[in-house]
Coordinates of C-alpha atoms in Angstrom, one line a residue:
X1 CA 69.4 129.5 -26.1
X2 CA 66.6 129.5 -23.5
X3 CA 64.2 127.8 -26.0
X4 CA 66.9 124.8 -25.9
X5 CA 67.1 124.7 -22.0
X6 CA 63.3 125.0 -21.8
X7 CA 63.1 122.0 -24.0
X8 CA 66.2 120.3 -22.4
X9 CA 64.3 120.5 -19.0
X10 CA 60.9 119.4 -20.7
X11 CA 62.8 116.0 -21.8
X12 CA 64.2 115.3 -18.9
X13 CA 61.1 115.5 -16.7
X14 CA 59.3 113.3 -19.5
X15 CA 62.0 111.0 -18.9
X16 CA 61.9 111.2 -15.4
X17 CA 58.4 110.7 -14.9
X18 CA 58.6 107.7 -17.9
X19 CA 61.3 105.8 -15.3
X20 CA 58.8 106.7 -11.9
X21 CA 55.5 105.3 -13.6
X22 CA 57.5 101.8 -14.7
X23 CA 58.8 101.8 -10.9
X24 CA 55.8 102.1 -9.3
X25 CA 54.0 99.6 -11.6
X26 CA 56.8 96.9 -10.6
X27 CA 56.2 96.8 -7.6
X28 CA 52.7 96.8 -7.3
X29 CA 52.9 94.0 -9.6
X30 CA 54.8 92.2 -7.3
X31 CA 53.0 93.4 -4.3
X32 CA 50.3 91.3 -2.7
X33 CA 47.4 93.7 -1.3
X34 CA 45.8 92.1 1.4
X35 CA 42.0 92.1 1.5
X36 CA 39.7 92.1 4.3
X37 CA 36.0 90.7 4.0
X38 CA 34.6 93.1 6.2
X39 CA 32.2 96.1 5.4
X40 CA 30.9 98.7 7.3
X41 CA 27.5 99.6 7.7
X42 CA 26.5 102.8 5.9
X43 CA 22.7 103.9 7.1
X44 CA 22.4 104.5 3.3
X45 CA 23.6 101.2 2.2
X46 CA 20.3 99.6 2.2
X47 CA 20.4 95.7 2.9
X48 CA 18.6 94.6 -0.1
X49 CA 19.3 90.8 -1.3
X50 CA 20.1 91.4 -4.8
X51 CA 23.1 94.1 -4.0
X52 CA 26.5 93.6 -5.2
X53 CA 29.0 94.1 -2.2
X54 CA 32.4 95.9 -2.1
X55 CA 35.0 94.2 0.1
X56 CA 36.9 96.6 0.7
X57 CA 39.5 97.0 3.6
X58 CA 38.3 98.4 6.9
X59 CA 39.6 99.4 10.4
X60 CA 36.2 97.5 11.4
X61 CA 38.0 93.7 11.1
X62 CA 41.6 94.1 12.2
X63 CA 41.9 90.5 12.9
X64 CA 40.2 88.6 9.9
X65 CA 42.5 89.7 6.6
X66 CA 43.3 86.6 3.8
X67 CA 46.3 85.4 4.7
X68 CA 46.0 86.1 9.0
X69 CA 45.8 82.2 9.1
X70 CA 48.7 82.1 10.9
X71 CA 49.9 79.4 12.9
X72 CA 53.0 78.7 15.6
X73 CA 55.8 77.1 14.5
X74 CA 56.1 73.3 16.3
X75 CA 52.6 72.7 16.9
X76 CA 51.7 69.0 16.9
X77 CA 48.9 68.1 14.5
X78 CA 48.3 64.9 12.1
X79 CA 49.2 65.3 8.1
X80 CA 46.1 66.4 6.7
X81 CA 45.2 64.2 3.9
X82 CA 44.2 64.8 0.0
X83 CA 42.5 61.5 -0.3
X84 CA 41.0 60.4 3.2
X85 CA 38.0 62.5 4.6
X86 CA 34.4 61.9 5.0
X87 CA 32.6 60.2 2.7
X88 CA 29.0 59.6 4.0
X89 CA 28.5 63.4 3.6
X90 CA 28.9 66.3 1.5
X91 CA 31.6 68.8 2.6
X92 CA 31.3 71.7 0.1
X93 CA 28.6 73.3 -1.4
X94 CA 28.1 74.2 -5.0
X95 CA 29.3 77.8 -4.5
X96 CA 32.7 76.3 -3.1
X97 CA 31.8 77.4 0.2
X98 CA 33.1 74.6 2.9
X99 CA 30.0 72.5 5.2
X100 CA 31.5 71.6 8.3
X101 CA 31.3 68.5 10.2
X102 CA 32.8 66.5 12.7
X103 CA 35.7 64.9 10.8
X104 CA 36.2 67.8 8.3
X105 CA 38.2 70.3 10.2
X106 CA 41.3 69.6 13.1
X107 CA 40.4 71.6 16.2
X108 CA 44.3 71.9 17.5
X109 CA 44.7 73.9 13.9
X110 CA 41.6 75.8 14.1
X111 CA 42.2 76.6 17.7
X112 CA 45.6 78.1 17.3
X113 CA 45.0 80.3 14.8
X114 CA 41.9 81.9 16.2
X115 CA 43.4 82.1 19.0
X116 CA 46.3 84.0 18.2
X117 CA 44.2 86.4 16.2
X118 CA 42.0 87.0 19.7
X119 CA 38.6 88.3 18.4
X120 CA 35.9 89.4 20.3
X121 CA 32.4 87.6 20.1
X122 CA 29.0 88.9 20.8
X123 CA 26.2 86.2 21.4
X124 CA 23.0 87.4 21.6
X125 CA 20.5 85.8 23.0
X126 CA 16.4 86.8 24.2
X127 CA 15.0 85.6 27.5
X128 CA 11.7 87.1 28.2
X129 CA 8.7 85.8 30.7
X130 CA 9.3 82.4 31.3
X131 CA 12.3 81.5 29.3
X132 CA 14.8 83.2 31.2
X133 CA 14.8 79.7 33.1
X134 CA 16.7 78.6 30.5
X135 CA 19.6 80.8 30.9
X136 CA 21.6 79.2 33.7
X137 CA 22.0 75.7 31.3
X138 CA 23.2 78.0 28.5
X139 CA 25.6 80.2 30.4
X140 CA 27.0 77.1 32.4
X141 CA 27.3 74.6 29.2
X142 CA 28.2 77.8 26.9
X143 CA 31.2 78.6 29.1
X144 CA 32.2 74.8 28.9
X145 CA 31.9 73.9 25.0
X146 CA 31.8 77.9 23.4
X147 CA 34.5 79.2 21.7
X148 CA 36.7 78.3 24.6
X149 CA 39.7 79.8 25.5
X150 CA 38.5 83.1 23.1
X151 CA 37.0 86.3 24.4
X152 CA 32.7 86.2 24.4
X153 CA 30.4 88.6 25.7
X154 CA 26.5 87.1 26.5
X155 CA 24.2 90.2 25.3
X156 CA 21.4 88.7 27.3
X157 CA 17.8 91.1 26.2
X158 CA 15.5 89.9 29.0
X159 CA 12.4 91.4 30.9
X160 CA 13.1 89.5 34.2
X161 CA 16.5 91.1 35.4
X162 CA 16.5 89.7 38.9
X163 CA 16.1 86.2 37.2
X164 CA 19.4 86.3 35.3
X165 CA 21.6 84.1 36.8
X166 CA 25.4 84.7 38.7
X167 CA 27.5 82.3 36.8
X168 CA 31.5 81.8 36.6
X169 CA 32.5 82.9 33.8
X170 CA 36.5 82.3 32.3
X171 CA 38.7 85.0 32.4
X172 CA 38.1 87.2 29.4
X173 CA 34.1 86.6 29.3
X174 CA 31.2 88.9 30.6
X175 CA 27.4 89.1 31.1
X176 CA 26.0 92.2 29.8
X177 CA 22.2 92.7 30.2
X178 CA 19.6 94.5 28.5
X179 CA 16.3 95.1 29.6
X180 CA 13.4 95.0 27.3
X181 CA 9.6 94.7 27.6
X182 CA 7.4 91.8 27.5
X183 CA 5.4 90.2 24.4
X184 CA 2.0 88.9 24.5
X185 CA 2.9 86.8 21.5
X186 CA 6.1 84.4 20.9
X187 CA 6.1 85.5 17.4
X188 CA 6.4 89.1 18.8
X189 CA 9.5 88.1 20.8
X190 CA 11.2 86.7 18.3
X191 CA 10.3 89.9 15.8
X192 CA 11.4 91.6 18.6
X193 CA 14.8 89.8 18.9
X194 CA 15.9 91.5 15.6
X195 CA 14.3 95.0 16.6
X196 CA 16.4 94.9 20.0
X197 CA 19.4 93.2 18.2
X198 CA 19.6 96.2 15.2
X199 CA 19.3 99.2 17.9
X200 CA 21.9 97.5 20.0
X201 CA 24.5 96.3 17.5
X202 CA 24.2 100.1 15.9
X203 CA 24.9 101.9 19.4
X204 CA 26.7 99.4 21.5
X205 CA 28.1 95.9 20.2
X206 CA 29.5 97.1 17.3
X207 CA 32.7 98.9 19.0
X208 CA 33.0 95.8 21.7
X209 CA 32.6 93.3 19.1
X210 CA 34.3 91.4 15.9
X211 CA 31.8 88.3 15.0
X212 CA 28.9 87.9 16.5
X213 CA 26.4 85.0 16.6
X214 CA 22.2 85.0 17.3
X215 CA 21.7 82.4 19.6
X216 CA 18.0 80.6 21.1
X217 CA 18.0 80.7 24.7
X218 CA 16.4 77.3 25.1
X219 CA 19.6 75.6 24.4
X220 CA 22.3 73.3 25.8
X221 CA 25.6 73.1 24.0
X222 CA 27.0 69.5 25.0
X223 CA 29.7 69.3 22.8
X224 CA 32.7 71.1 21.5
X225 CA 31.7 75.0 19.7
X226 CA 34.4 76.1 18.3
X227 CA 36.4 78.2 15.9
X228 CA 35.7 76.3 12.9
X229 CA 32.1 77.7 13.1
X230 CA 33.5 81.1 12.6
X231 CA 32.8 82.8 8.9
X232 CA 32.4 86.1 7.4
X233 CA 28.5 84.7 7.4
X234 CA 28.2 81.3 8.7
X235 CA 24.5 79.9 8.7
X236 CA 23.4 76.0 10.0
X237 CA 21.4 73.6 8.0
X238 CA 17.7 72.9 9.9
X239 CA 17.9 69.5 11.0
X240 CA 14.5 68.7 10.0
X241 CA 15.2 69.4 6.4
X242 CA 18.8 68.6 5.6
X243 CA 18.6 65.2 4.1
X244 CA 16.0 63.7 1.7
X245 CA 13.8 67.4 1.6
X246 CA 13.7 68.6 -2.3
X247 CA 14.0 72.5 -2.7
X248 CA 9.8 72.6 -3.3
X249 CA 9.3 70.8 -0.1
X250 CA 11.0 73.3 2.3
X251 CA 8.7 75.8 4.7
X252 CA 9.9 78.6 2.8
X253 CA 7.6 81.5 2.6
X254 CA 5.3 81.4 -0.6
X255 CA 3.2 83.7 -0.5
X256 CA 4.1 86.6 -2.7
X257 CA 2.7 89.3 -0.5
X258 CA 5.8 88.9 1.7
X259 CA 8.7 90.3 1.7
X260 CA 10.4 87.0 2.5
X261 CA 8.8 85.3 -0.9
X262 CA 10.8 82.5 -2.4
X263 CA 9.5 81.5 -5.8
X264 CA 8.5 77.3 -6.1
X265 CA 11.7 75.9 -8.2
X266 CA 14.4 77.8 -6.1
X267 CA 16.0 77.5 -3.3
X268 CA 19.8 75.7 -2.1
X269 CA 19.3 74.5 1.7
X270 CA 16.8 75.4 4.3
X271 CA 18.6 77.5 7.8
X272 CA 17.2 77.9 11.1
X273 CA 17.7 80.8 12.6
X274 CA 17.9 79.6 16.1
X275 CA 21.5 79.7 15.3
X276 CA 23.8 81.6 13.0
X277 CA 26.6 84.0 13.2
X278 CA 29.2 86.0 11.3
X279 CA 31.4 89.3 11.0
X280 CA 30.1 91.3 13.0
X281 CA 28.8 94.2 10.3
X282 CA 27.5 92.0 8.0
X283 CA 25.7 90.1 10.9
X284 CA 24.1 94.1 11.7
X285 CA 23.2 94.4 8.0
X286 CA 21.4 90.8 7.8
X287 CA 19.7 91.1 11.2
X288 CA 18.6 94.8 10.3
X289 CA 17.5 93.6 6.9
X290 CA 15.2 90.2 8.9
X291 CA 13.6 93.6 10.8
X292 CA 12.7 96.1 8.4
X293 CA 11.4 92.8 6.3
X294 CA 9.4 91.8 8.5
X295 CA 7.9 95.2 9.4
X296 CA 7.3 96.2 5.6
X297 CA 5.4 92.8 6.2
X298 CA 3.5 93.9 8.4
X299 CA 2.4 97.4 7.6
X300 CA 0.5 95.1 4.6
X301 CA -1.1 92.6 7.3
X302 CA 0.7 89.7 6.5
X303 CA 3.7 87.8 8.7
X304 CA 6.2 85.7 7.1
X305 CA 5.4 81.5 8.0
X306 CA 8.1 81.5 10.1
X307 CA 8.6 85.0 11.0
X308 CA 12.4 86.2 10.8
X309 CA 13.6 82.6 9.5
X310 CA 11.8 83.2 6.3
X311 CA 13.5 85.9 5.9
X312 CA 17.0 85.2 7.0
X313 CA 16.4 81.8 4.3
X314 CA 15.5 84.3 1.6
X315 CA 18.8 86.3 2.2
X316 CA 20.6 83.9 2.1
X317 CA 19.6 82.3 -1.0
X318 CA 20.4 85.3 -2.4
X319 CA 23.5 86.1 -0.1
X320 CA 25.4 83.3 0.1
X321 CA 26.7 82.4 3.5
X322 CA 30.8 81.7 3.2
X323 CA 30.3 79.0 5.3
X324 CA 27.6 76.0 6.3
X325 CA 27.5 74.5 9.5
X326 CA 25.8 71.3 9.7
X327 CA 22.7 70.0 12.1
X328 CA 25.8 69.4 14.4
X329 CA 25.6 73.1 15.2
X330 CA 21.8 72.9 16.7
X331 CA 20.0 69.6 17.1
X332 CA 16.9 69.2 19.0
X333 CA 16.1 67.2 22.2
X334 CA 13.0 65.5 20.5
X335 CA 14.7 63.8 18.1
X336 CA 17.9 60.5 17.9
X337 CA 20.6 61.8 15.5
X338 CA 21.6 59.0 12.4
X339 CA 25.0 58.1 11.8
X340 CA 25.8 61.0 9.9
X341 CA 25.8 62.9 13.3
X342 CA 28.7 62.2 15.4
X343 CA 27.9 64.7 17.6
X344 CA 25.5 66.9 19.0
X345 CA 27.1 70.6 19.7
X346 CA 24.0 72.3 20.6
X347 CA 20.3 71.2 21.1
X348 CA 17.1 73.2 21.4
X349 CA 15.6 71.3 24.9
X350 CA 12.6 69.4 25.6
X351 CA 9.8 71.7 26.8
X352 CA 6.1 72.3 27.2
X353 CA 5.4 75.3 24.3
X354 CA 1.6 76.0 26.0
X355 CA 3.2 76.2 29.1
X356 CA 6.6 78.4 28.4
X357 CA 5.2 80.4 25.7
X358 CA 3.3 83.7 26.4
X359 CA -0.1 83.1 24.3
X360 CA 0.4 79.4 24.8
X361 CA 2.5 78.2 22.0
X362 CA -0.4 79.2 19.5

């Protein structure tokens, strides 16, 4: 008799747990788990370009899940079309990531759902010796054309305090400074930009911050900035190379002493890094990575060509960015756009190198 019940009981837990398993596989089958492209930054996750990333969901990136693009109901825009777009360009690249420019994206759209998602934005920017003179025509034109109407913090690193200037800033935007010592060398300053950058992402910007773009001081933004630059990793093309340049004509580093080697025969687009941006952890791992590059560099007496944008271009060729910005996103002063730019966003100003630059532009 109890051998019966014990097997009785047996059968009907089998059974029980039978019916549970085929629940709980229905509904995950039917259930849509949301995933967030955001990572956090493990100090033994090492930021190698050949590593294969998780995306995993975070507390890091409340705001930027797949399917957040949310929009209000009754907003006025004009049917997007399936046939009519720019033609004199190329709008995607070959890893299906989009490249945006004027034309290619409607800014009432765009707007409205970053700006119902609210994120915070770091910019940061270096203005040592004499370049903190170009900081009141950033601020000033920044707070007109930048990510308007969305919350942005200027991380200004500058030797000159007292030279920073008092601007009006919109409600929801802030100045925070960040003293650092002078260079002797511009190519110290801006090796120094990603030193000061990784220490300060690590112990400040990372808990006031969701995106966060690298900036050069000794621009003017004259046109619309806006959401549509924004990206997990969003890098812009160099305006001097975008066009007719083939792959073994680009200043990449070629030397294979350096850690920012690219190999003749490879290589997609070339990026400054005068501008470029992203989520704000994988912005800390890319930045870090440009530093410890470029001082394993150095500890075998060599410096990348074009110090931390041979290695930000070498990242990215292996790490591609989920979004390219065209030469809209940072033009130069020096030079008359074709008709493939119909409109400047930023520019990098006219300006005497010898004169502005610590060891005289050499």
């Amino acid at each position: 008799m109890l051998v019966n019940i014990s097997k009785t009981r047996i059968l009907v837990i089998v059974v029980f747990l039978l019916i549970l398993s085929r629940a709980i596989y229905t509904y995950l089958e039917n259930t849509t788990v949301p995933l967030i492209f955001c990572q956090p930054y493990h100090e033994n996750s090492e930021p190698v370009v050949d590593e294969v990333e998780k995306r995993v969901e975070t507390k890091h990136c409340p705001h930027m899940g797949v399917g957040n693009l949310k929009m209000k109901a009754g907003l006025s825009y004009p049917q997007p079309s399936t046939m009519i777009g720019r033609t004199d360009v190329n709008s995607v690249t070959n890893w299906n990531a989009p490249l945006v420019w004027e034309g290619t994206f409607d800014p009432v759209v765009i707007d409205d759902i970053y700006r119902r998602m609210n994120p915070r934005v770091a910019v940061v920017v270096l203005a040592v010796g004499k370049y903190t003179r170009f900081l009141k025509g950033f601020l000033e034109s920044g707070e007109k054309y930048f990510l308007v109407g969305l919350r942005v913090t200027y991380y200004i690193f500058t030797d000159n305090e007292q030279d920073v200037p008092n601007v009006t800033l919109s409600e929801g935007r802030k100045i925070t400074i960040l003293p650092v010592p002078s260079a002797k060398r511009w190519q110290d300053v801006v090796l120094s930009k990603m030193k000061w950058a990784t220490v300060t992402i690590d112990k400040q910007i990372r808990n006031e911050a969701d995106y966060l773009f690298m900036m050069d001081i000794d621009s003017v933004f004259y046109n619309r900035f806006g959401a549509e630059s924004l990206s997990r990793m969003s890098a812009v093309l160099h305006r001097a190379f975008y066009k007719t340049h083939q792959r073994d004509q680009f200043p990449y580093e070629r030397r294979p002493e350096s850690k920012a080697y690219i190999p003749a025969g490879e290589g997609d687009y070339y990026y400054t890094a005068a501008v470029w941006g992203g989520y704000l952890e994988d912005m800390y791992r890319l930045v870090k990575y440009c530093y410890e590059q470029s001082e394993e560099d150095a500890k075998n007496n060599i410096e990348a060509v074009w110090q931390e944008e041979s290695h930000l271009n070498k990242y990215f060729l292996y790490n591609k960015p989920a979004k390219v910005l065209s030469p809209e996103y940072l033009w130069s002063d020096y030079e008359t756009p074709g008709s493939d730019i119909k409109l400047i966003r930023i520019s990098q100003l006219v300006k005497d190198y010898a004169e502005v630059r610590p060891n005289g532009g050499q």
